[in-house]
Tab-separated table of C-alpha atoms in Angstrom:
chain	number	residue	atom	x	y	z
D	1	UNK	CA	117.682	114.978	91.786
D	2	UNK	CA	116.376	115.991	95.323
D	3	UNK	CA	116.473	119.680	94.723
D	4	UNK	CA	113.244	119.290	92.830
D	5	UNK	CA	111.657	116.760	95.437
D	6	UNK	CA	108.140	117.471	96.657
D	7	UNK	CA	106.975	116.525	100.097
D	8	UNK	CA	107.799	112.767	100.069
D	9	UNK	CA	108.369	109.603	98.271
D	10	UNK	CA	106.652	106.190	98.538
D	11	UNK	CA	108.818	103.113	98.035
D	12	UNK	CA	108.022	99.489	98.497
D	13	UNK	CA	110.578	97.608	96.298
D	14	UNK	CA	113.453	99.123	98.237
D	15	UNK	CA	111.951	98.981	101.877
D	16	UNK	CA	114.934	96.922	103.320
D	17	UNK	CA	117.348	99.519	101.806
D	18	UNK	CA	115.044	102.382	102.770
D	19	UNK	CA	115.155	101.321	106.435
D	20	UNK	CA	118.905	101.673	106.297
D	21	UNK	CA	118.529	105.342	105.423
D	22	UNK	CA	118.677	107.962	108.129
D	23	UNK	CA	117.077	111.402	108.062
D	24	UNK	CA	120.280	112.825	106.904
D	25	UNK	CA	121.601	110.050	104.559
D	26	UNK	CA	120.371	108.142	101.536
D	27	UNK	CA	121.184	104.623	100.573
D	28	UNK	CA	121.694	105.850	97.010
D	29	UNK	CA	125.403	106.269	96.884
D	30	UNK	CA	125.393	109.208	94.358
D	31	UNK	CA	123.005	111.337	96.306
D	32	UNK	CA	125.098	113.301	98.806
D	33	UNK	CA	123.991	113.762	102.373
D	34	UNK	CA	123.888	117.619	101.986
D	35	UNK	CA	121.272	117.018	99.188
D	36	UNK	CA	119.205	115.012	101.638
D	37	UNK	CA	119.486	117.625	104.340
D	38	UNK	CA	118.520	120.400	101.972
D	39	UNK	CA	115.485	118.463	100.721
D	40	UNK	CA	114.263	117.720	104.312
D	41	UNK	CA	114.538	121.385	105.184
D	42	UNK	CA	112.190	122.111	102.262
D	43	UNK	CA	109.566	119.626	103.459
D	44	UNK	CA	110.839	116.286	101.888
D	45	UNK	CA	109.851	113.214	103.818
D	46	UNK	CA	110.366	109.564	102.997
D	47	UNK	CA	107.483	107.170	103.746
D	48	UNK	CA	106.246	103.732	102.721
D	49	UNK	CA	102.624	104.782	103.667
D	50	UNK	CA	100.568	104.496	100.563
D	51	UNK	CA	97.620	106.053	102.303
D	52	UNK	CA	99.349	109.423	102.034
D	53	UNK	CA	99.176	109.363	98.229
D	54	UNK	CA	96.123	111.693	98.157
D	55	UNK	CA	98.552	114.426	99.631
D	56	UNK	CA	100.512	114.454	96.353
D	57	UNK	CA	99.454	115.821	92.990
D	58	UNK	CA	101.872	113.586	91.089
D	59	UNK	CA	102.692	109.906	91.739
D	60	UNK	CA	105.975	108.748	90.143
D	61	UNK	CA	106.553	105.075	89.685
D	62	UNK	CA	110.126	104.398	89.387
D	63	UNK	CA	110.771	100.835	90.449
D	64	UNK	CA	112.928	98.004	89.056
D	65	UNK	CA	112.057	96.073	85.914
D	66	UNK	CA	114.575	93.397	85.799
D	67	UNK	CA	114.638	91.141	82.772
D	68	UNK	CA	113.039	87.780	83.102
D	69	UNK	CA	114.373	84.618	81.392
D	70	UNK	CA	112.923	85.656	78.146
D	71	UNK	CA	114.647	89.047	78.459
D	72	UNK	CA	111.475	90.827	78.799
D	73	UNK	CA	110.896	93.363	81.609
D	74	UNK	CA	109.432	91.863	84.757
D	75	UNK	CA	106.646	94.100	85.558
D	76	UNK	CA	105.869	92.716	89.031
D	77	UNK	CA	107.202	95.845	90.755
D	78	UNK	CA	105.282	98.210	88.651
D	79	UNK	CA	102.009	96.205	89.023
D	80	UNK	CA	102.372	95.785	92.680
D	81	UNK	CA	103.163	99.628	93.196
D	82	UNK	CA	100.161	100.727	91.081
D	83	UNK	CA	97.829	98.077	92.645
D	84	UNK	CA	98.919	99.463	96.137
D	85	UNK	CA	98.167	103.038	94.981
D	86	UNK	CA	94.760	102.358	93.319
D	87	UNK	CA	92.736	102.562	96.604
D	88	UNK	CA	94.288	106.091	97.220
D	89	UNK	CA	93.887	107.505	93.728
D	90	UNK	CA	91.912	110.795	93.492
D	91	UNK	CA	90.680	113.296	90.866
D	92	UNK	CA	93.467	115.345	89.562
D	93	UNK	CA	96.351	112.771	90.080
D	94	UNK	CA	98.936	112.487	87.622
D	95	UNK	CA	100.534	108.990	87.509
D	96	UNK	CA	103.921	108.840	85.782
D	97	UNK	CA	105.667	105.618	84.968
D	98	UNK	CA	109.431	106.052	84.985
D	99	UNK	CA	110.636	102.517	84.839
D	100	UNK	CA	112.303	100.807	81.978
D	101	UNK	CA	109.630	98.829	80.087
D	102	UNK	CA	108.168	98.173	76.761
D	103	UNK	CA	106.045	100.663	74.768
D	104	UNK	CA	102.437	100.457	75.769
D	105	UNK	CA	102.850	99.481	79.429
D	106	UNK	CA	101.204	102.792	80.595
D	107	UNK	CA	98.134	102.302	78.375
D	108	UNK	CA	97.914	98.417	78.844
D	109	UNK	CA	98.635	98.110	82.531
D	110	UNK	CA	98.307	101.422	84.330
D	111	UNK	CA	95.292	102.977	82.578
D	112	UNK	CA	92.846	100.256	83.327
D	113	UNK	CA	93.932	100.188	87.045
D	114	UNK	CA	93.578	103.956	87.360
D	115	UNK	CA	90.148	103.771	85.722
D	116	UNK	CA	89.160	100.870	87.988
D	117	UNK	CA	88.987	103.592	90.732
D	118	UNK	CA	86.132	105.358	88.842
D	119	UNK	CA	88.486	107.899	87.334
D	120	UNK	CA	88.596	108.769	83.726
D	121	UNK	CA	92.132	109.170	82.271
D	122	UNK	CA	92.333	112.363	80.322
D	123	UNK	CA	89.386	114.013	82.091
D	124	UNK	CA	89.826	113.924	85.849
D	125	UNK	CA	92.996	111.964	86.211
D	126	UNK	CA	96.163	111.820	84.012
D	127	UNK	CA	98.987	109.405	83.139
D	128	UNK	CA	102.190	109.717	81.343
D	129	UNK	CA	105.389	107.738	80.929
D	130	UNK	CA	109.155	108.795	80.541
D	131	UNK	CA	111.490	107.015	78.351
D	132	UNK	CA	114.222	105.689	80.551
D	133	UNK	CA	117.823	106.549	79.495
D	134	UNK	CA	120.336	103.960	80.905
D	135	UNK	CA	123.424	105.797	82.230
D	136	UNK	CA	126.075	103.996	84.127
D	137	UNK	CA	126.787	105.778	87.372
D	138	UNK	CA	130.060	104.885	89.226
D	139	UNK	CA	131.403	106.375	92.340
D	140	UNK	CA	133.747	108.676	90.370
D	141	UNK	CA	131.413	109.700	87.710
D	142	UNK	CA	127.993	111.226	88.383
D	143	UNK	CA	126.216	112.304	85.241
D	144	UNK	CA	125.130	115.786	84.657
D	145	UNK	CA	121.294	116.421	84.464
D	146	UNK	CA	119.845	115.487	81.150
D	147	UNK	CA	116.558	116.259	79.501
D	148	UNK	CA	113.768	113.772	79.851
D	149	UNK	CA	111.324	112.954	77.031
D	150	UNK	CA	107.718	112.462	78.275
D	151	UNK	CA	104.877	110.665	76.523
D	152	UNK	CA	101.544	111.846	77.743
């Protein structure tokens, strides 16, 4: 995962866990410390500062979407994250939703928020979504990389 990391990530939903991380250790158990060290040596930096979003070309939203009492995805983390990013969106940004949710979330929830910034999706800003594949990861079984299908 981290061998393809760019400069940094932004995280709000995991802030308490993020604070437990160190420059050489992740709170995500299946990401080894040497992967963190390699990524950091290539410029990876973890931050919770949304104002740094303009420095990135791609903004990946990968936040929890727990099921509510009606067994529907709770979009509060998705919506809080995009709402926190909207003030910092710029021309050329690609916003990718990589959380498990229902079809149409990108068009119905993200697109209007992105365009509220004065951007026009498909012209000077872009959005996509990735179908999330549920894989159970245990301490003894780390899945091999698998292809992602992306909807643009």
